[in-house]
Short mmCIF file of C-alpha atoms in Angstrom, two decimals:
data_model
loop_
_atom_site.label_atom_id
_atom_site.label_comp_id
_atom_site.label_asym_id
_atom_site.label_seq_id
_atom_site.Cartn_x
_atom_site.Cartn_y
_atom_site.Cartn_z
CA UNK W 18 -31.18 8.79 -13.35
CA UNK W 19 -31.31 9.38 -9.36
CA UNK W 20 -32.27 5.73 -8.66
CA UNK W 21 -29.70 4.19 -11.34
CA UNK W 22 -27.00 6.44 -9.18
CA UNK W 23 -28.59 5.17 -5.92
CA UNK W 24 -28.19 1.32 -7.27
CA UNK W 25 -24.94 1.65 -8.87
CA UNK W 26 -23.59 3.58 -5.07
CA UNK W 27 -25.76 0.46 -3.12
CA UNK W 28 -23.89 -2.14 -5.42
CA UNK W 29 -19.92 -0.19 -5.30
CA UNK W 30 -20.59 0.18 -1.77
CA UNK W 31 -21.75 -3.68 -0.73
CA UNK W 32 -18.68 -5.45 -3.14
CA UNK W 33 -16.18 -2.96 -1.66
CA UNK W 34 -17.57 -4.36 2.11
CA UNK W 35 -17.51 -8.09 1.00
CA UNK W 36 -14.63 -7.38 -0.35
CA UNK W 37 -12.83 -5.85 2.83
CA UNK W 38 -13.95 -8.26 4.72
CA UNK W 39 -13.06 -11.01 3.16
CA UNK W 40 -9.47 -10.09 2.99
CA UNK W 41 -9.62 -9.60 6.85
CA UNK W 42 -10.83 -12.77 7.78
CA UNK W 43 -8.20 -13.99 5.35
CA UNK W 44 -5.68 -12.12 7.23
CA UNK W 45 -7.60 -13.39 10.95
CA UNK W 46 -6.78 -16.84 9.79
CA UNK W 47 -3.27 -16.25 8.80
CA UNK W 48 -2.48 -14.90 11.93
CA UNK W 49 -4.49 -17.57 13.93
CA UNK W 50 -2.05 -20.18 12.37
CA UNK W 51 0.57 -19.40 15.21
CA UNK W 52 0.49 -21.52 18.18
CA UNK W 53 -2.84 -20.48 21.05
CA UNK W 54 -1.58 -18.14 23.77
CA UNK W 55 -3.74 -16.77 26.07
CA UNK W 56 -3.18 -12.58 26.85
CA UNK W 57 -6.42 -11.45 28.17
CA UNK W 58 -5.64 -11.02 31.71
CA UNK W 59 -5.48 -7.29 32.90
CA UNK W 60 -8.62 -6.03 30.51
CA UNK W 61 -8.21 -2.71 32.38
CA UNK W 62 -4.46 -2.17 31.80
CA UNK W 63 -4.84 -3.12 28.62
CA UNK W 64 -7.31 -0.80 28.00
CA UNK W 65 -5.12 1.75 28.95
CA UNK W 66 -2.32 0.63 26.67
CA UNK W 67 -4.67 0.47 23.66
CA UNK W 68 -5.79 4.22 24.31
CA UNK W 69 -2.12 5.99 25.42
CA UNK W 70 -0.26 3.48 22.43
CA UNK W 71 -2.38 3.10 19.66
CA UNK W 72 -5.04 6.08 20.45
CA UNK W 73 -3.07 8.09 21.67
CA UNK W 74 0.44 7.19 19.60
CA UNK W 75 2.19 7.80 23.21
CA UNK W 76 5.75 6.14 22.06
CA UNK W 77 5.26 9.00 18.62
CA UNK W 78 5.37 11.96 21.03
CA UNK W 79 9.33 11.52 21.85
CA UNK W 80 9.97 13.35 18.34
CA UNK W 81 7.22 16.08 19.44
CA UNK W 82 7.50 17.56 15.99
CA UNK W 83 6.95 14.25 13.90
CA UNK W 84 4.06 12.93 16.14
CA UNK W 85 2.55 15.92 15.41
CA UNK W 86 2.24 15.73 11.95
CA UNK W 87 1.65 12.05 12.31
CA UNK W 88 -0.88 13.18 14.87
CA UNK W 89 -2.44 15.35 12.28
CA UNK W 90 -2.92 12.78 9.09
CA UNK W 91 -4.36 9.73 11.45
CA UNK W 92 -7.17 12.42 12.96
CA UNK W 93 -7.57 13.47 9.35
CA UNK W 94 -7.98 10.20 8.38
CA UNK W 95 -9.83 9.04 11.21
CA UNK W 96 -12.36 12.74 11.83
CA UNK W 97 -12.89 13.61 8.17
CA UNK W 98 -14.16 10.68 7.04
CA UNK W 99 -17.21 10.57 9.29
CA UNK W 100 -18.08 12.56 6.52
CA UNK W 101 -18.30 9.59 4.98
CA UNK W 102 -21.43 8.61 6.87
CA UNK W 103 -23.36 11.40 5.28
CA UNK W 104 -22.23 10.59 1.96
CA UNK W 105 -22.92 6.87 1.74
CA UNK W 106 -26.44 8.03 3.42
CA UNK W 107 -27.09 10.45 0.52
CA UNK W 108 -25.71 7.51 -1.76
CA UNK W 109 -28.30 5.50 -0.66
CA UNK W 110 -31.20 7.53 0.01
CA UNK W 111 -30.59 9.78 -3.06
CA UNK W 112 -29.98 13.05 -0.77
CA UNK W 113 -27.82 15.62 -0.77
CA UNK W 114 -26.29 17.05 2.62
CA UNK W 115 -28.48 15.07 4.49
CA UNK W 116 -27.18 16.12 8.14
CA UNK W 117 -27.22 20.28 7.11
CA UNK W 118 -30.90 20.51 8.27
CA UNK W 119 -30.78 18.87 11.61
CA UNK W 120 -27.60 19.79 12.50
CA UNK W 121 -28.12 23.33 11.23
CA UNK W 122 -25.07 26.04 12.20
CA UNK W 123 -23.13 23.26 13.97
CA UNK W 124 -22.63 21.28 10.45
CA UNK W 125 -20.98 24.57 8.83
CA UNK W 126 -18.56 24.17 12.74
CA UNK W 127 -18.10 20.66 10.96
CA UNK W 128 -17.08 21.08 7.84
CA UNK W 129 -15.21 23.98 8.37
CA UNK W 130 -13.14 22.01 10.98
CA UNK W 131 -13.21 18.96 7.99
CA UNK W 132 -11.21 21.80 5.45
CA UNK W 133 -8.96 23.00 7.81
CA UNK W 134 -7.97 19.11 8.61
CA UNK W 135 -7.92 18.65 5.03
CA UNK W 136 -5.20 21.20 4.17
CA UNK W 137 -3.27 20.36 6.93
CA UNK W 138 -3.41 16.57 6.22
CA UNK W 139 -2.22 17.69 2.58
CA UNK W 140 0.48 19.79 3.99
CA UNK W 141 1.73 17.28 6.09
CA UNK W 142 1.75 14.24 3.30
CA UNK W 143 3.98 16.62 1.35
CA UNK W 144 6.44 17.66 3.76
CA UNK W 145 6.67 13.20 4.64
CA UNK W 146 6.94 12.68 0.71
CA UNK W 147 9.62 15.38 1.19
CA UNK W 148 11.35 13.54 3.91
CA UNK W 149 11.07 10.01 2.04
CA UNK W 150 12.04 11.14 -1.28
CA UNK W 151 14.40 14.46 -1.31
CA UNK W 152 15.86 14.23 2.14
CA UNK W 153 16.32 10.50 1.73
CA UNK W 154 16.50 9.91 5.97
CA UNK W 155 18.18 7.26 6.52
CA UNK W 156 15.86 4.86 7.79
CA UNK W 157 13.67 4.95 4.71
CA UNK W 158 16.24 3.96 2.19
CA UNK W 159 17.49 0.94 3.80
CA UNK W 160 17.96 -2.61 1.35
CA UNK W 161 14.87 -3.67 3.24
CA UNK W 162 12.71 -1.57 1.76
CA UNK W 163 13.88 -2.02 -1.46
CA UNK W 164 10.72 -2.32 -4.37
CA UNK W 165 7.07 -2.49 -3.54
CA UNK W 166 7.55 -1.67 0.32
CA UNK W 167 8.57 2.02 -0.53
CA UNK W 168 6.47 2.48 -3.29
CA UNK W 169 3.60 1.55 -0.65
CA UNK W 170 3.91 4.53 1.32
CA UNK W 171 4.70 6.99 -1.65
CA UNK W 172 1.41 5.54 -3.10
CA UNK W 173 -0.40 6.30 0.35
CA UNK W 174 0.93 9.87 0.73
CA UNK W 175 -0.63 10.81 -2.70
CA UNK W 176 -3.75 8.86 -2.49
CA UNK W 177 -4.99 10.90 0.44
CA UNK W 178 -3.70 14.11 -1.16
CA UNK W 179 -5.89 13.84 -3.97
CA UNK W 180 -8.67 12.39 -1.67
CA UNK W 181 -8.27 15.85 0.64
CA UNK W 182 -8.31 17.39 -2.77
CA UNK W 183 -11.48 15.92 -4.21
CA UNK W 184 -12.96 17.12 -0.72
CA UNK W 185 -12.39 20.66 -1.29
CA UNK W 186 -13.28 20.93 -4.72
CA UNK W 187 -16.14 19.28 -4.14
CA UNK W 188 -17.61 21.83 -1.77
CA UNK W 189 -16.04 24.64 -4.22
CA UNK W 190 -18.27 23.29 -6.81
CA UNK W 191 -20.88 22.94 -4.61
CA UNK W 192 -20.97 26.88 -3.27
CA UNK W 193 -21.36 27.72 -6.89
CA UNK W 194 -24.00 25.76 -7.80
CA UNK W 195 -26.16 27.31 -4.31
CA UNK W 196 -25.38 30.84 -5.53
CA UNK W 197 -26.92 29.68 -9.20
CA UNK W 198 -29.67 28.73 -7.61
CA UNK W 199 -29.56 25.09 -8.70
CA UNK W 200 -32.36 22.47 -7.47
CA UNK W 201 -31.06 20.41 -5.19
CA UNK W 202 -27.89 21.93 -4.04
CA UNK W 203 -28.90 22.89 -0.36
CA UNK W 204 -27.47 26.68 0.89
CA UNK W 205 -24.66 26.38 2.97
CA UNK W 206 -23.11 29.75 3.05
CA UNK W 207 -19.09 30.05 2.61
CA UNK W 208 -16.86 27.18 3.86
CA UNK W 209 -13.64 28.31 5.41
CA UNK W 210 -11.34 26.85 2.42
CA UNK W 211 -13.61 26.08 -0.06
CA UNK W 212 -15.14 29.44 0.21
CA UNK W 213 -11.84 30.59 -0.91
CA UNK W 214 -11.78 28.55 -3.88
CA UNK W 215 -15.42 28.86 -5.03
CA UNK W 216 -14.14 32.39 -7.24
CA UNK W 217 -12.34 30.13 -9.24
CA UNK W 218 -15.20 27.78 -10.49
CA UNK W 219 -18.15 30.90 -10.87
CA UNK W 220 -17.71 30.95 -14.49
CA UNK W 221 -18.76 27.35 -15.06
CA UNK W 222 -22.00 26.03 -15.77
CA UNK W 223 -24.55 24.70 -13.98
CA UNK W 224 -24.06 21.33 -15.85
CA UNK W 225 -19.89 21.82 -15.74
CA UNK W 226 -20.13 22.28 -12.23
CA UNK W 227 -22.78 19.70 -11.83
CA UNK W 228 -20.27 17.46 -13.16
CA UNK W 229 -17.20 18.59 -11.48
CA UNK W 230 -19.08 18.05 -8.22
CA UNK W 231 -20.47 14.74 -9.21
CA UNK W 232 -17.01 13.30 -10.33
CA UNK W 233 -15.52 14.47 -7.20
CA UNK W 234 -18.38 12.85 -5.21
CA UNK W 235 -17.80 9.66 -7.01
CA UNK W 236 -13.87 9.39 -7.20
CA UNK W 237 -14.16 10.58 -3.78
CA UNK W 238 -16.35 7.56 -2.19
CA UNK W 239 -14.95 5.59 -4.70
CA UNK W 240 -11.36 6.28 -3.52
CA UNK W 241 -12.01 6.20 0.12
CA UNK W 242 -13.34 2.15 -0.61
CA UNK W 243 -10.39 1.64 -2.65
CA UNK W 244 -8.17 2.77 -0.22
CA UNK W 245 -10.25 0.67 2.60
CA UNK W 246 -8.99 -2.66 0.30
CA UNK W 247 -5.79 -1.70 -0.16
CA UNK W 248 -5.43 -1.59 3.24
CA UNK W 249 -5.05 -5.74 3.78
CA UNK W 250 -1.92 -5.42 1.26
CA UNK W 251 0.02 -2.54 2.84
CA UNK W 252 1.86 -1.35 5.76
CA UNK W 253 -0.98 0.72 6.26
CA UNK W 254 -2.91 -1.88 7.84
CA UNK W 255 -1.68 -0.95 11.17
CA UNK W 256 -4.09 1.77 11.14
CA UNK W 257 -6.67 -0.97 12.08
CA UNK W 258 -3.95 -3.62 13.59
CA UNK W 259 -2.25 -1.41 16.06
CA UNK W 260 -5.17 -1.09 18.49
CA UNK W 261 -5.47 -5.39 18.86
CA UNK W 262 -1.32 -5.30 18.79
CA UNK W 263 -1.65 -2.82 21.69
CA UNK W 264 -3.70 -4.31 24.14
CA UNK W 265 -2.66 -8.02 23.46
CA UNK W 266 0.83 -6.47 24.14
CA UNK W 267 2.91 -8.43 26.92
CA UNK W 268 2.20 -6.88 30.64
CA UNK W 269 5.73 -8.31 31.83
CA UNK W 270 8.97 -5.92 32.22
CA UNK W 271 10.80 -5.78 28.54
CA UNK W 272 13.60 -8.04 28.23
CA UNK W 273 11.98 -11.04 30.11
CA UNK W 274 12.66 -14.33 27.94
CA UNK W 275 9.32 -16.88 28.25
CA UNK W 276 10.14 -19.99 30.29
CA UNK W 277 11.11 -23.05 27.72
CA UNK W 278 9.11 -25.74 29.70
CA UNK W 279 10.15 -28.36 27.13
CA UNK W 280 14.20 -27.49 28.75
CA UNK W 281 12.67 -27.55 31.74
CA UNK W 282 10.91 -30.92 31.75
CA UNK W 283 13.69 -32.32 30.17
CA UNK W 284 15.80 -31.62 33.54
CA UNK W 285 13.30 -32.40 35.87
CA UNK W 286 13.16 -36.15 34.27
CA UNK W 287 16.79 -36.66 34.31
CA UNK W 288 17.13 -35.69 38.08
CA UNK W 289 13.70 -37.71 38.81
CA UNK W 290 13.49 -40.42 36.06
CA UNK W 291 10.01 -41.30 38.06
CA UNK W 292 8.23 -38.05 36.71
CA UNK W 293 8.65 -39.40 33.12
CA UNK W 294 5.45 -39.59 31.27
CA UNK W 295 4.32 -43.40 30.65
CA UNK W 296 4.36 -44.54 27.53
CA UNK W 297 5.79 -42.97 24.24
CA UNK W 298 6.14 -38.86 25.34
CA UNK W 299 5.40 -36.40 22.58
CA UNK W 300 8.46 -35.20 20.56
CA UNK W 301 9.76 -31.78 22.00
CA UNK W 302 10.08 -28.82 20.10
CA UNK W 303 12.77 -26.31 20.80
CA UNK W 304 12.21 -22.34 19.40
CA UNK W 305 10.34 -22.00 16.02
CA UNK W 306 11.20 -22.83 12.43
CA UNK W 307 8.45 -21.66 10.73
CA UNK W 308 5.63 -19.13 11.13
CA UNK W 309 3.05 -22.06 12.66
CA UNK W 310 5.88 -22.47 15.56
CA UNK W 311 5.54 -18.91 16.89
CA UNK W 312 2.42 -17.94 18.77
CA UNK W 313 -0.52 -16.18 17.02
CA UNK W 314 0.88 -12.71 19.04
CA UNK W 315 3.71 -13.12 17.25
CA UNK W 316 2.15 -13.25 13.91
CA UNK W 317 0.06 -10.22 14.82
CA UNK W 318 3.01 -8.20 15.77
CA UNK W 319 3.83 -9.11 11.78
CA UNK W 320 0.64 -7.88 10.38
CA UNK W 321 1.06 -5.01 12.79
CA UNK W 322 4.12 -3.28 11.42
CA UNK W 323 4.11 0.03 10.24
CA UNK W 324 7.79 -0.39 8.34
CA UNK W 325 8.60 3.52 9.74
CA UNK W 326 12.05 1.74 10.46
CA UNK W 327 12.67 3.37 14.53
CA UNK W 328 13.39 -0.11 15.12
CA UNK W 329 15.98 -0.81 13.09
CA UNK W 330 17.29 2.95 13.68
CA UNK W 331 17.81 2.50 17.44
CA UNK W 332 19.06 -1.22 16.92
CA UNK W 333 22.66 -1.06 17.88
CA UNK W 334 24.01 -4.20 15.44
CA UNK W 335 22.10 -2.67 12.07
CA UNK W 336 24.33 0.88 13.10
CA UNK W 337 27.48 -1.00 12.65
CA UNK W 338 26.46 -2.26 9.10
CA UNK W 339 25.31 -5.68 10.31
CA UNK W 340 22.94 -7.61 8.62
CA UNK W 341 20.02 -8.04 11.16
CA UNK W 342 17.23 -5.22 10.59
CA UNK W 343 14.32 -5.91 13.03
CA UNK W 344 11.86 -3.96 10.74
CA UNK W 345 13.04 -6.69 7.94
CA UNK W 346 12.43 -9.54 10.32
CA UNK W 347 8.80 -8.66 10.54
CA UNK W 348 8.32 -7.66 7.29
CA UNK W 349 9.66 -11.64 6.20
CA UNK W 350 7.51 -13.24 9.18
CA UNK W 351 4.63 -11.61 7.36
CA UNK W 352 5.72 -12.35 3.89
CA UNK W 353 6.04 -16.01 4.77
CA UNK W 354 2.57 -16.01 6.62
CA UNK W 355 1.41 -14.60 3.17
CA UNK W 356 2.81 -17.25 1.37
CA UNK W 357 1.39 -19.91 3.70
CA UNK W 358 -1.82 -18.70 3.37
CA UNK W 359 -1.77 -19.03 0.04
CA UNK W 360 -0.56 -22.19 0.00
CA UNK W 361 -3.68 -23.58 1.92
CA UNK W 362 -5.74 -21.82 -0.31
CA UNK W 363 -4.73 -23.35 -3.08
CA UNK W 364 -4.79 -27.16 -1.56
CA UNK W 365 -7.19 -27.26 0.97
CA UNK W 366 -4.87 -27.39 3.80
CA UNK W 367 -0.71 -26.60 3.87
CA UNK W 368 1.29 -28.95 1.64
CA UNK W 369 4.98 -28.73 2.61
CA UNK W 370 6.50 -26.35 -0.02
CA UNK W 371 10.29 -26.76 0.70
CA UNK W 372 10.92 -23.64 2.64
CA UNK W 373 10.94 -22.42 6.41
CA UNK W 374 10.88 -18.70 7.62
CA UNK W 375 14.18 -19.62 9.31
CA UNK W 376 16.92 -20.08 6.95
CA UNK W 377 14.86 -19.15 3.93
CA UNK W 378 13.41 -15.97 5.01
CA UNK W 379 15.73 -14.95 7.73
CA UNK W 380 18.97 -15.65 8.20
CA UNK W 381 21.59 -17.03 10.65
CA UNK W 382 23.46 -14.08 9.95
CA UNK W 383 20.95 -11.66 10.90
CA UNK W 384 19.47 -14.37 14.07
CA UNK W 385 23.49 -14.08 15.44
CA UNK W 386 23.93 -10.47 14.70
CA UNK W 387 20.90 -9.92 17.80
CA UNK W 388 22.13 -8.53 20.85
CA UNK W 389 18.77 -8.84 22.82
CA UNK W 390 19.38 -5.26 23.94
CA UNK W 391 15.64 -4.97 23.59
CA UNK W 392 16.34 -1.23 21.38
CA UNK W 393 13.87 -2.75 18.87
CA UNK W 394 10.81 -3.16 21.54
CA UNK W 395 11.38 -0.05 23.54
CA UNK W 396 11.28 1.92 19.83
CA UNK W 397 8.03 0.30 18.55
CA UNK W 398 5.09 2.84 18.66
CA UNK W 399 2.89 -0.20 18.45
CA UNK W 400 3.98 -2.53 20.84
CA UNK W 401 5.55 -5.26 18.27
CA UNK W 402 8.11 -7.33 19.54
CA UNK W 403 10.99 -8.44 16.81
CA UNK W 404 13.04 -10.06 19.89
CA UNK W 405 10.88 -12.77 20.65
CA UNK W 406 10.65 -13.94 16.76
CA UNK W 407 14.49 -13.67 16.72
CA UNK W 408 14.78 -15.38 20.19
CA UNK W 409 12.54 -18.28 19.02
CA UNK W 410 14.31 -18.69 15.65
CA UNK W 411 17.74 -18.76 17.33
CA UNK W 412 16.61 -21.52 19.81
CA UNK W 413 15.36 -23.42 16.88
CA UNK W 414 18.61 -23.50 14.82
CA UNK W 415 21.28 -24.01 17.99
CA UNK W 416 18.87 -26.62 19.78
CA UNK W 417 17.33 -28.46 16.96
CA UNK W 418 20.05 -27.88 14.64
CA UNK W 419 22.88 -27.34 16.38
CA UNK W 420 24.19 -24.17 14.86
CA UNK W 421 25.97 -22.11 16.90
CA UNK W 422 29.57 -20.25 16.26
CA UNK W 423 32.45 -22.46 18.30
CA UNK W 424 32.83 -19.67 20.42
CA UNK W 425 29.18 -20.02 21.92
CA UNK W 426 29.63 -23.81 21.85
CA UNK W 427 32.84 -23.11 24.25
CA UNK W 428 30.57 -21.23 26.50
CA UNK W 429 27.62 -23.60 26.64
CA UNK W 430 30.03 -26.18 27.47
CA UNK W 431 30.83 -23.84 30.27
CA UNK W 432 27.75 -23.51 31.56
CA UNK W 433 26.83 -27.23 31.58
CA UNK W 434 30.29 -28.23 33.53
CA UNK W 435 31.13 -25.11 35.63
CA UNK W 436 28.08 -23.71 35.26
CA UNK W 437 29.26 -20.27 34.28
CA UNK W 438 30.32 -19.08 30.78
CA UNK W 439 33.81 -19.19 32.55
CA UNK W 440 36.48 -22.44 32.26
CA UNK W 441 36.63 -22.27 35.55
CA UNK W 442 35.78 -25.03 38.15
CA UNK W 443 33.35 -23.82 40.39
CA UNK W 444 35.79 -24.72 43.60
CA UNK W 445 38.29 -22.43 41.79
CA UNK W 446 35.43 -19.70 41.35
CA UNK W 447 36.46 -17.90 44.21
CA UNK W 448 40.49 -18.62 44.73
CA UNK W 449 41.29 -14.70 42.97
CA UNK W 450 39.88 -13.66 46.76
CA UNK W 451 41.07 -15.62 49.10
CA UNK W 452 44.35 -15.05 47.11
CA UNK W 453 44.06 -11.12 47.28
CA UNK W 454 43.14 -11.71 51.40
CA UNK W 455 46.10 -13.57 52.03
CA UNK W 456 48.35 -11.24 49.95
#
């Protein structure tokens, strides 16, 4: 029976690894579909981003209250499943509480700590199930989370209160079966919260509570692998993304626009016709239509998102009941790298399907809506960017397309003759002073 347990835990644990991974290196190749862009200069800075941002959830700490309780599930998550080490080492090697001998009074230290995170993780999921679902804040019933998007998180909050629940029943069974003197359950003495609810289980059986601690054992590991490949389908993911997002994130001051060299060229052979490139020159690209147009950053930012909405809370043109929603844009530059992955899975490579992630996924209504106020970037607690997807969409539709409202056409006409958004010759520019001198 031991060894059919041992196989069956080798096998559950080795497809649920495959399968992870494989959905990650799906993911990896999604996201490499943008265009190269090198950001590895600065390791050590970056390093230092990754720890205060991601790590350390820096940007969280503004609402002390709500980082905390973030604070609190991402360390349970994080601290109480080393736990897991010791039980897919006891899965495997047929053991039971195979660090309580050489550990010895530190692992009760351990485990006690492990409870005490586990209630508070359990407190804390209620209280944000609370906030989602009863209090209804405002940022997490927006249209763009409308269907599976809030679902996700509802379905996350109450996956890890069971799996903090399964925990501590687990070691409540566990006591019981030490004080009944049963082979193979190891003494322990009295866990801090499980201790507590041992009395309610000393009743039982030594096979009932062999079972109950068995079936929390296996739900247990069993959820905790579940939950590890659900991960590549849910917002969630930026519990792993965040800490690439946060040291590829851009070094430069916020609000700086990247140089458009193709403009730029453009210009320079105009003014010196000599510079022009012999032969046929490659066809320039202005902005991005489509997800393989923006840079692979960009489509990491995408994966990145945590949908908590503080984006499009602090972004001043979704207050006024405009369209734009920065945490949608992301959440359809991801949906459309989905769907292009999929697409070159099912033919080999990508077979033009008709659509574009501008126009189709994000609209010009929601592209012109943008102030570039940079609200979005400064809100993000994981350094994703929303402006430069919207700034690279809007350059593709008024310079390839030539979309723009009349009255930015007026001003770009402007620019080119008087060169200022003004219609006013630039030997007039100044005529207001000298008038004002002479007066």
């Amino acid at each position: 029976m031991q060894y059919a347990q041992q196989a069956a835990f080798v096998l559950l644990a080795g497809f649920a690894i495959w399968l992870f991974t494989r959905n990650i290196l799906r993911i990896r190749r999604n996201i490499l579909l943008g265009k190269d862009e090198n950001l590895g200069d600065n390791s050590s800075l970056r390093w230092k981003n990754m720890m205060l941002l991601a790590f350390g959830q820096k940007k969280m700490f503004r609402n002390p209250t709500v980082a905390l309780m973030h604070f609190i599930i991402y360390a349970g998550f994080i601290i109480i499943n080393i736990e897991v080490l010791e039980i897919a080492l006891d899965g495997v090697l047929g053991t039971h509480r195979l660090f309580l001998q050489p550990l010895g009074g530190f692992y009760t230290f351990v485990i006690n700590f492990f409870e005490i995170l586990a209630v508070a993780v359990i407190t804390v999921c209620v209280i944000f199930l609370l906030r989602r679902n009863v209090l209804k804040l405002k940022r997490f019933i927006s249209r763009d989370l409308d269907g599976w998007p809030r679902s996700d998180a509802n379905y996350i909050l109450i996956s890890e209160i069971i799996l903090m629940t399964l925990f501590l029943t687990m070691n409540a069974a566990d006591r019981n079966l030490q004080l009944q003197g049963s082979e193979h359950y190891k003494e322990t003495g009295d866990f801090l919260i499980s201790g507590i609810l041992a009395p309610a289980f000393e009743h039982f059986s030594a096979g009932q509570l062999i079972a109950i601690e068995r079936t929390c054992w296996w739900i247990h590991i069993a959820g905790i692998f579940a939950f590890l490949n659900y991960l590549p389908y849910s917002k969630h993911l930026h519990i792993l993304f965040a800490f690439p997002n946060a040291y590829y994130a851009r070094l430069e001051p916020k609000g700086k626009m990247s140089n458009m060299e193709n403009v730029q060229n453009e210009v320079k052979y105009m003014m010196q016709p000599e510079l022009t490139p012999a032969g046929d020159a490659p066809v320039m690209k202005f902005g991005a239509k489509d997800i393989t147009d923006l840079s692979w950053k960009n489509l990491l930012d995408a994966y990145s998102c945590t949908e908590c909405g503080r984006c499009s809370a602090a972004c001043p043109a979704n207050s006024t009941g405009k369209l734009l929603s920065p945490r949608k844009i992301m959440m359809s530059t991801r949906d459309r790298a989905e769907e292009v992955g999929k697409n070159i899975d099912r033919n080999g490579s990508f077979v033009a399907d008709g659509k574009t992630l501008l126009n189709d996924y994000i609209t010009v209504e929601e592209l012109r809506a943008c102030t570039t106020c940079n609200a979005c970037v400064e809100e993000c607690p994981v350094s994703i960017n929303p402006l430069e997807i919207i700034l690279e969409l809007r350059r593709s539709l008024i310079m390839e397309d030539s979309n723009a409202p009349q009255e930015w056409n007026v001003m770009f006409g402007n620019i080119e003759n008087n060169f200022a958004p003004w219609k006013l010759s630039p030997d007039d520019r100044d005529k207001w002073a000298m008038e004002m001198e002479n007066g």
